[in-house]
mmCIF file of N, CA, C and O in Angstrom:
data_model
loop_
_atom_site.group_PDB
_atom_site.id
_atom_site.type_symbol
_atom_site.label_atom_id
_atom_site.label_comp_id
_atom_site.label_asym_id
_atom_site.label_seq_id
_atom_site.Cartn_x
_atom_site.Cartn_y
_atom_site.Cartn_z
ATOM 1 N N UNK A 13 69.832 -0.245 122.218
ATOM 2 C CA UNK A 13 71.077 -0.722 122.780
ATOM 3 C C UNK A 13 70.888 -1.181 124.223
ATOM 4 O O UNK A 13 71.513 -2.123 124.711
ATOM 5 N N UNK A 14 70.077 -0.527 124.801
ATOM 6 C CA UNK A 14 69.809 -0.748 126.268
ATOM 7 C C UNK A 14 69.445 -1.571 126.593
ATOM 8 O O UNK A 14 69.882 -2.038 127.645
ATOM 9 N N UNK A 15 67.905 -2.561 125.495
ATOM 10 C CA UNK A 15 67.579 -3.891 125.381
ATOM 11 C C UNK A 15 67.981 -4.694 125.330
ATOM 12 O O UNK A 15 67.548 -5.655 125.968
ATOM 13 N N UNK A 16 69.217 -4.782 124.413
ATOM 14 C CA UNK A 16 70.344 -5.814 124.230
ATOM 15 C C UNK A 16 70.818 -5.984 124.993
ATOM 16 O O UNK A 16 71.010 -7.181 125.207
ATOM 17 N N UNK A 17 71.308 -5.135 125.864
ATOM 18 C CA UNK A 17 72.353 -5.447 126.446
ATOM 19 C C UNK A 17 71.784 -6.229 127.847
ATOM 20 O O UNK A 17 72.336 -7.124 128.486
ATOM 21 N N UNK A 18 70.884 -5.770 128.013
ATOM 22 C CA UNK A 18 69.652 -6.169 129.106
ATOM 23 C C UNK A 18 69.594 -7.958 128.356
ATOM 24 O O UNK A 18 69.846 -8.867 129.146
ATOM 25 N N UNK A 19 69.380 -8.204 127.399
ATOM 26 C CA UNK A 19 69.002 -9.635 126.433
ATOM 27 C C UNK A 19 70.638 -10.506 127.368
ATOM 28 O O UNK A 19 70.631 -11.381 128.235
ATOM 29 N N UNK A 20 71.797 -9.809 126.729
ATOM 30 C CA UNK A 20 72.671 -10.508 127.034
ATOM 31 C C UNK A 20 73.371 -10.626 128.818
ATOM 32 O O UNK A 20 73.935 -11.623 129.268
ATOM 33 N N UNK A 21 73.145 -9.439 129.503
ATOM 34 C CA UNK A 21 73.381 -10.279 130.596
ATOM 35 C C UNK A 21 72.423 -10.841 131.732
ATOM 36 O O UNK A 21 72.560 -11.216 132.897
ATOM 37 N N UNK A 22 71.208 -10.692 130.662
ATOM 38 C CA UNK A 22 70.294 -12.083 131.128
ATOM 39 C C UNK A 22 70.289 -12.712 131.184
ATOM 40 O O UNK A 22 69.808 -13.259 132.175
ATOM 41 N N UNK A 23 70.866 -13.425 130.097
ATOM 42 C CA UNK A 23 71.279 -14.604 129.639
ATOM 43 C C UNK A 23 72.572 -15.434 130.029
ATOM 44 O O UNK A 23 72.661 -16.640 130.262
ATOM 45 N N UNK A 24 73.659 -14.339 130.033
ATOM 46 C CA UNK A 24 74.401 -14.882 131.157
ATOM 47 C C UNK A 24 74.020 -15.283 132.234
ATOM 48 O O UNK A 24 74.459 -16.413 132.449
ATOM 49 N N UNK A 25 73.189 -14.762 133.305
ATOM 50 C CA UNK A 25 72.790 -15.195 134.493
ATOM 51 C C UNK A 25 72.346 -16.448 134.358
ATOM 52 O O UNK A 25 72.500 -17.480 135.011
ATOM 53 N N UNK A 26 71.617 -16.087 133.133
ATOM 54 C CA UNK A 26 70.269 -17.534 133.434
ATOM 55 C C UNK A 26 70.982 -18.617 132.662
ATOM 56 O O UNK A 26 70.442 -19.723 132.636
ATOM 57 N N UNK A 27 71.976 -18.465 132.113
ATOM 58 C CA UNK A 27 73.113 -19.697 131.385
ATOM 59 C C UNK A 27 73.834 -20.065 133.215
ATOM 60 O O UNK A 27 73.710 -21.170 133.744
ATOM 61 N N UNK A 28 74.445 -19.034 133.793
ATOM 62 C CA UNK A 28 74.675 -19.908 135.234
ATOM 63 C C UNK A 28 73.745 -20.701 135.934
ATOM 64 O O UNK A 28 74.049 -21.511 136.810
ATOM 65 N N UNK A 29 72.311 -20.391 135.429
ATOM 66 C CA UNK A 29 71.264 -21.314 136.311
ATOM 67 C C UNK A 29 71.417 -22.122 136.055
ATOM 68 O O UNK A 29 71.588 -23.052 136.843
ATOM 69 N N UNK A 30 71.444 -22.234 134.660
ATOM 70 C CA UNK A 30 71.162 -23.733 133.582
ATOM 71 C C UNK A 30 72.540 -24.759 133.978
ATOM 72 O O UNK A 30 72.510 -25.953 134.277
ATOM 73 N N UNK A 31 73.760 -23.824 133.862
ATOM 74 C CA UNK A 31 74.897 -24.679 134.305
ATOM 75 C C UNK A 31 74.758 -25.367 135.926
ATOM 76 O O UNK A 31 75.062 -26.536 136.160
ATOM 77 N N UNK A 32 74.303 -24.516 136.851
ATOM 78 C CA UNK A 32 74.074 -25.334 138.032
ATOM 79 C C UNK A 32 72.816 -26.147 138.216
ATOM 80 O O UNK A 32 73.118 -27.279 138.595
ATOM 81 N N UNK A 33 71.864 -26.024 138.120
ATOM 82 C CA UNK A 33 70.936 -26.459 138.636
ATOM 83 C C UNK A 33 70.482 -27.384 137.240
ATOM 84 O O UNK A 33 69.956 -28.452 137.552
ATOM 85 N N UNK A 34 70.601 -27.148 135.803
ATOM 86 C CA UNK A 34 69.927 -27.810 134.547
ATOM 87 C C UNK A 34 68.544 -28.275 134.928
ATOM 88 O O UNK A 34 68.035 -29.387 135.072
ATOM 89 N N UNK A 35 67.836 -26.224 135.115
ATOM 90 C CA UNK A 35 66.391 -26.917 135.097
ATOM 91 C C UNK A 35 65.644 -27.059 133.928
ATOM 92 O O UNK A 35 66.074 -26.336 133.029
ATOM 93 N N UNK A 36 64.375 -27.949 133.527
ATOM 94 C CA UNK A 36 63.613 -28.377 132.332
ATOM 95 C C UNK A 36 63.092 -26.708 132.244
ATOM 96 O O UNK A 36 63.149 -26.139 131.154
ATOM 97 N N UNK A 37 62.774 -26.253 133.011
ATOM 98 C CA UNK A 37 62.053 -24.672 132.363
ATOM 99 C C UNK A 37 62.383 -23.526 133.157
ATOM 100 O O UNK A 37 62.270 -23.738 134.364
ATOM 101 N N UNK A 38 62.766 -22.347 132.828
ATOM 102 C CA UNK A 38 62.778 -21.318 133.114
ATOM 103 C C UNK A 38 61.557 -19.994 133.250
ATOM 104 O O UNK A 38 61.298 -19.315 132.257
ATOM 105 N N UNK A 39 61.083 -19.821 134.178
ATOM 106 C CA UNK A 39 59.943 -19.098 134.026
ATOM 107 C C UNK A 39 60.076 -17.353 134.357
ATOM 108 O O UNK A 39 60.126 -17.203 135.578
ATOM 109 N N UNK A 40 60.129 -16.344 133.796
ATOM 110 C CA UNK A 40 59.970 -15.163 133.642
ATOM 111 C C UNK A 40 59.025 -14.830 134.850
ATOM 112 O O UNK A 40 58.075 -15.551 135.152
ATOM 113 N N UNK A 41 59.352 -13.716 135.495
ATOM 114 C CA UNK A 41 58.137 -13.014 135.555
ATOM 115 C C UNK A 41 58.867 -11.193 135.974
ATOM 116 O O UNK A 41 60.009 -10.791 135.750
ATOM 117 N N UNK A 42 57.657 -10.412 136.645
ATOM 118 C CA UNK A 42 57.396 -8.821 136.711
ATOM 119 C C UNK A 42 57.407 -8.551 135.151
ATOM 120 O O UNK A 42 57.365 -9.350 134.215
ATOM 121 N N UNK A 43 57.454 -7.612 135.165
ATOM 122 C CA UNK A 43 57.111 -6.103 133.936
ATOM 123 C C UNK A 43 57.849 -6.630 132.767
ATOM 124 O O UNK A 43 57.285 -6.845 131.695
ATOM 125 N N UNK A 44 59.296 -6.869 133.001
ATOM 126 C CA UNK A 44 60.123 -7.050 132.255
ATOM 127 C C UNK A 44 59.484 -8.390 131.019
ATOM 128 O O UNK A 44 59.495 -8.365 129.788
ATOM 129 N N UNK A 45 58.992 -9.427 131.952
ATOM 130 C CA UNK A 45 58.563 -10.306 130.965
ATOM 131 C C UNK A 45 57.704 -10.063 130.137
ATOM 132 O O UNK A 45 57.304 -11.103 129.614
ATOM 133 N N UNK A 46 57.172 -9.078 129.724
ATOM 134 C CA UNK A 46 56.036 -8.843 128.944
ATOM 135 C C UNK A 46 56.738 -8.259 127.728
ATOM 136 O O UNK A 46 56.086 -8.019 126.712
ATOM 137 N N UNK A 47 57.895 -8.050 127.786
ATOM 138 C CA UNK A 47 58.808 -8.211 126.529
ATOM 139 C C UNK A 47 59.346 -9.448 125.890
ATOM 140 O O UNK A 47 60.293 -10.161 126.221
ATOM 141 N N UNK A 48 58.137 -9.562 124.451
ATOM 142 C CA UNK A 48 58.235 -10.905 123.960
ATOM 143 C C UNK A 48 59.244 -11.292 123.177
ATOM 144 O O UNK A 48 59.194 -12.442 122.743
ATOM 145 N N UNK A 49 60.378 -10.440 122.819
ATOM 146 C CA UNK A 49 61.691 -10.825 122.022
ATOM 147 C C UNK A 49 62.629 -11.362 123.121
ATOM 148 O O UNK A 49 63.787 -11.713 122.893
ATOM 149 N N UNK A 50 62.017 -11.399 124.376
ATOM 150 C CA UNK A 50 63.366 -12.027 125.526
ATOM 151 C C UNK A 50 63.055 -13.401 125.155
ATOM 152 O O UNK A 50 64.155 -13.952 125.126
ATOM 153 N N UNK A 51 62.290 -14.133 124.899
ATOM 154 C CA UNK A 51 61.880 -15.183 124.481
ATOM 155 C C UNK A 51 62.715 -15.948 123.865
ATOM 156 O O UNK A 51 63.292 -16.921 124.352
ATOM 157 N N UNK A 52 62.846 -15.365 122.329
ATOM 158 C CA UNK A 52 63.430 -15.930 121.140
ATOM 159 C C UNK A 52 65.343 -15.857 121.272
ATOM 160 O O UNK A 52 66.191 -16.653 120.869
ATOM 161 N N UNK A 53 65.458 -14.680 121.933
ATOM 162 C CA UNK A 53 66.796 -13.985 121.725
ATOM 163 C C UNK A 53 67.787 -14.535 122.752
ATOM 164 O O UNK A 53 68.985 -14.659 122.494
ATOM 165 N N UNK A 54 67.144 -14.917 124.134
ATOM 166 C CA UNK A 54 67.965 -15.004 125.281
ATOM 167 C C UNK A 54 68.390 -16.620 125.334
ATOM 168 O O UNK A 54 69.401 -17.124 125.824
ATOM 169 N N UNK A 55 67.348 -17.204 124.709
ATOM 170 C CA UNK A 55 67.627 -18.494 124.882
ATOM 171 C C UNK A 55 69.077 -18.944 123.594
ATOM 172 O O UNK A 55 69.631 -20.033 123.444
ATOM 173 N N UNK A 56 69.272 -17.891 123.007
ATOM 174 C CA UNK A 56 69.913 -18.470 121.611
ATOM 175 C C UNK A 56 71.390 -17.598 122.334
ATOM 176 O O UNK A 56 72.550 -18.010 122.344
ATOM 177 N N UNK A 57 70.854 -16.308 122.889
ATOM 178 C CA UNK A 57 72.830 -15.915 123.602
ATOM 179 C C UNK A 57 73.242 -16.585 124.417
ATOM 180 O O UNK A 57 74.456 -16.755 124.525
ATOM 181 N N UNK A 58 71.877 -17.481 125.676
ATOM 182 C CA UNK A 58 72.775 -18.554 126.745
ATOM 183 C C UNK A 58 73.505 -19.080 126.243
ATOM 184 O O UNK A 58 74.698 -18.847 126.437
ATOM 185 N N UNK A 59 73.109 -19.924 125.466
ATOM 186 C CA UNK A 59 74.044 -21.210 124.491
ATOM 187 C C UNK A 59 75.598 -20.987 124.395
ATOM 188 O O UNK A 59 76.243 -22.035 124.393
ATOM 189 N N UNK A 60 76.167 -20.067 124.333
ATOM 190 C CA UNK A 60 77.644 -19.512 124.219
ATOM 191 C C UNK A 60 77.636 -19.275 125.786
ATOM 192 O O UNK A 60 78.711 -18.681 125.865
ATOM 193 N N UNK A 61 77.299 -19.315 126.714
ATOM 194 C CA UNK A 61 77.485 -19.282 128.142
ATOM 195 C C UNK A 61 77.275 -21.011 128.823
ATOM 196 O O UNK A 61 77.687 -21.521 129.865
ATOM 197 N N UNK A 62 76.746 -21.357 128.096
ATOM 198 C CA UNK A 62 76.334 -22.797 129.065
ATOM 199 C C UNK A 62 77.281 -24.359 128.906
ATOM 200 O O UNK A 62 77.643 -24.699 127.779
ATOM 201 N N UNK A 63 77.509 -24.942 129.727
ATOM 202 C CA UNK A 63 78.643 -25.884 129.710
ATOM 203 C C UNK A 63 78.128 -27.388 129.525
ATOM 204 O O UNK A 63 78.327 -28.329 130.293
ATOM 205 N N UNK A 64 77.321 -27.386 128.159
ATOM 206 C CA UNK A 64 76.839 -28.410 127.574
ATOM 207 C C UNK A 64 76.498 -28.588 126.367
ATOM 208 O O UNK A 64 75.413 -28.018 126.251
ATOM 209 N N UNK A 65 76.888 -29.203 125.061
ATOM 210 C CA UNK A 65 76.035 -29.397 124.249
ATOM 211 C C UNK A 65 74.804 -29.263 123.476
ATOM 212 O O UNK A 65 74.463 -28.796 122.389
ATOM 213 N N UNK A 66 74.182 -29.965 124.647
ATOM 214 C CA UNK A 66 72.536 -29.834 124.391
ATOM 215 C C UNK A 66 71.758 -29.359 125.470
ATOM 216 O O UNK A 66 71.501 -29.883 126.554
ATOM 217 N N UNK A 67 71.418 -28.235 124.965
ATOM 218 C CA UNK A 67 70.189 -27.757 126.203
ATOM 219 C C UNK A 67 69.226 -27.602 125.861
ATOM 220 O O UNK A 67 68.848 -27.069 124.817
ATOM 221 N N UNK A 68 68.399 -28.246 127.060
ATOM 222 C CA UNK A 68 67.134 -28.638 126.827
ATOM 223 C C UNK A 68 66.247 -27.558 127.691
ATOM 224 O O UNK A 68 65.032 -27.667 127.520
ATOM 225 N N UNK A 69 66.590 -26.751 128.400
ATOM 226 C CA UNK A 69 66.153 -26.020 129.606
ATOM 227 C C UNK A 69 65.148 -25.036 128.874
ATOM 228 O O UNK A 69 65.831 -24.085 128.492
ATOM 229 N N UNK A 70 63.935 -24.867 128.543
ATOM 230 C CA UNK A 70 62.695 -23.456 127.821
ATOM 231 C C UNK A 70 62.604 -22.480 128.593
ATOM 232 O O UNK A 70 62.455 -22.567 129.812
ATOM 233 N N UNK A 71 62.689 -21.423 127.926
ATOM 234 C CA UNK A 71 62.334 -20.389 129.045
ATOM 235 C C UNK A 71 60.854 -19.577 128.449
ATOM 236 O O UNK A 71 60.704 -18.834 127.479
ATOM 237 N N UNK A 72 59.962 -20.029 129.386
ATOM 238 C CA UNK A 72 58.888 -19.352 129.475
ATOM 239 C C UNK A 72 58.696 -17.924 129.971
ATOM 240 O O UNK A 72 59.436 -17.231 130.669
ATOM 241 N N UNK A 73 57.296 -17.621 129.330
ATOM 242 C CA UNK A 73 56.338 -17.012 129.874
ATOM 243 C C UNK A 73 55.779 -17.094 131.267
ATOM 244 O O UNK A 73 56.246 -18.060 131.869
ATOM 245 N N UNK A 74 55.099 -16.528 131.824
ATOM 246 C CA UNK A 74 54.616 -16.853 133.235
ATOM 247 C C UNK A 74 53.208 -16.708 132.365
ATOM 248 O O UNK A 74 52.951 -16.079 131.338
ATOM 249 N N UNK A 75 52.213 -17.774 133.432
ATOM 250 C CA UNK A 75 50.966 -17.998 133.012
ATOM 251 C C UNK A 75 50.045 -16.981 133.609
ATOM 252 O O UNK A 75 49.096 -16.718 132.870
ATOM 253 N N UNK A 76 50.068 -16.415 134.614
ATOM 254 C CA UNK A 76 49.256 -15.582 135.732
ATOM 255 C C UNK A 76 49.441 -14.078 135.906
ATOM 256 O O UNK A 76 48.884 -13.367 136.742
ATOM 257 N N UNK A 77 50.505 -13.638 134.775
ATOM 258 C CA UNK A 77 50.415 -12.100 134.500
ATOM 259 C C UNK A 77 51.914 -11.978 134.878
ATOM 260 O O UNK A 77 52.530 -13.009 135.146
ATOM 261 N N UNK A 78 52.554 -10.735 134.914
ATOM 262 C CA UNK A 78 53.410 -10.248 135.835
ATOM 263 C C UNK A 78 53.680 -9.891 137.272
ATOM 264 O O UNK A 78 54.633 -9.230 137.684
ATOM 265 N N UNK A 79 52.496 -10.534 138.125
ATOM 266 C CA UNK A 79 52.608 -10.528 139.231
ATOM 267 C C UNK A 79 52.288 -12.035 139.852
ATOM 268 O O UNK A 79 51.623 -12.257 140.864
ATOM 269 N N UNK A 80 52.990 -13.108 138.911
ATOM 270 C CA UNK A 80 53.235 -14.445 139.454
ATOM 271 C C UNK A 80 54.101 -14.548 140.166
ATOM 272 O O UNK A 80 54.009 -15.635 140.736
ATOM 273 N N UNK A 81 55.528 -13.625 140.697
ATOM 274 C CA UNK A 81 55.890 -14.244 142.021
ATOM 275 C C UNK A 81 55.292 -13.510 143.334
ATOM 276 O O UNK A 81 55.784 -13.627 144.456
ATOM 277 N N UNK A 82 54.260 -12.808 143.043
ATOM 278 C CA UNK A 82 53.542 -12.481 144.189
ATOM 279 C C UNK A 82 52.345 -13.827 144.180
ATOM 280 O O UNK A 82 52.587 -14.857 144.810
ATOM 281 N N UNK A 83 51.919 -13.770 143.918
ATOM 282 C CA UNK A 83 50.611 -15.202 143.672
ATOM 283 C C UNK A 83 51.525 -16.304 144.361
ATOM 284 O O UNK A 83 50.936 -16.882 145.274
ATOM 285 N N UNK A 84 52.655 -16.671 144.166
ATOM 286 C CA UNK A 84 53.374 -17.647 144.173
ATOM 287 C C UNK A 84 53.414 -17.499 145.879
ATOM 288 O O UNK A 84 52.806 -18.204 146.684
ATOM 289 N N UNK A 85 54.089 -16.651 146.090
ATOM 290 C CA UNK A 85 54.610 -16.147 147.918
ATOM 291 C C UNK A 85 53.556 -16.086 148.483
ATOM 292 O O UNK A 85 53.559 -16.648 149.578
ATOM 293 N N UNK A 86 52.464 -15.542 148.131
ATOM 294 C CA UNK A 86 51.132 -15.699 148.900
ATOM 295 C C UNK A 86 50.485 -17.317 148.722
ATOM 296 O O UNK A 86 49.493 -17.577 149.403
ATOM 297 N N UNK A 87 50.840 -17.995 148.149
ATOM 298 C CA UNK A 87 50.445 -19.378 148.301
ATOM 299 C C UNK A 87 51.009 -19.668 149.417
ATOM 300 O O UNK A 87 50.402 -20.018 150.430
ATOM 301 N N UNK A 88 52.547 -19.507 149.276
ATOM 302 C CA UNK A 88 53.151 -20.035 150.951
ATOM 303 C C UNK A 88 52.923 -19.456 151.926
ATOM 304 O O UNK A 88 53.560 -19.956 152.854
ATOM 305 N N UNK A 89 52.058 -18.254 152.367
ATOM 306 C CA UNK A 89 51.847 -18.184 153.518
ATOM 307 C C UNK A 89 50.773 -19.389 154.157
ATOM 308 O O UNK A 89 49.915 -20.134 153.683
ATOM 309 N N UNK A 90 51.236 -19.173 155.248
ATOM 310 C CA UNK A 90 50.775 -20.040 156.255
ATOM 311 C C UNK A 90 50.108 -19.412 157.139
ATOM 312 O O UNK A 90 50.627 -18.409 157.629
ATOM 313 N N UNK A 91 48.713 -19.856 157.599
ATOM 314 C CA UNK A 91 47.819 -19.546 158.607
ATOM 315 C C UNK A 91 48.884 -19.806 159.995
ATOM 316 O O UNK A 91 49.289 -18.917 160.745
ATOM 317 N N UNK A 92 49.187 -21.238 160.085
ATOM 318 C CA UNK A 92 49.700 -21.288 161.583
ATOM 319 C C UNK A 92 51.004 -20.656 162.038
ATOM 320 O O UNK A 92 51.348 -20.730 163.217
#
């Protein structure tokens, strides 16, 4: 029950992304993403949250483990 419910107001959130911003991909990351039914499940509860027709927006996997938004933030540091 705890999963689900975790599935659906994920999906709410990430149905507000999709409604503002309508990005082509959604990318996961930490611990949480390594649960592979968020995959299949979240993208099919947005759909009843999102204010379009057709959505085209995927929500991925992260390619670099669960610690891709650290990799990510350490790219932007800056020496100067």
């Amino acid at each position: 029950q705890t999963l689900a419910r975790y599935e659906r107001r994920l999906a709410k959130a990430l149905a507000q992304v999709v409604n503002i911003l309508d990005p082509q991909v959604i990318v996961l990351g930490g611990g949480l993403s390594n649960i592979e039914r968020l995959y299949d499940r979240v993208p099919r509860l947005w759909a009843a949250h999102v204010f379009s027709d057709v959505i085209r927006t995927r929500l991925l996997r992260n390619v670099h483990g669960d610690s891709s938004g650290v990799r990510g933030a350490a790219w932007l540091w800056s020496e100067n």
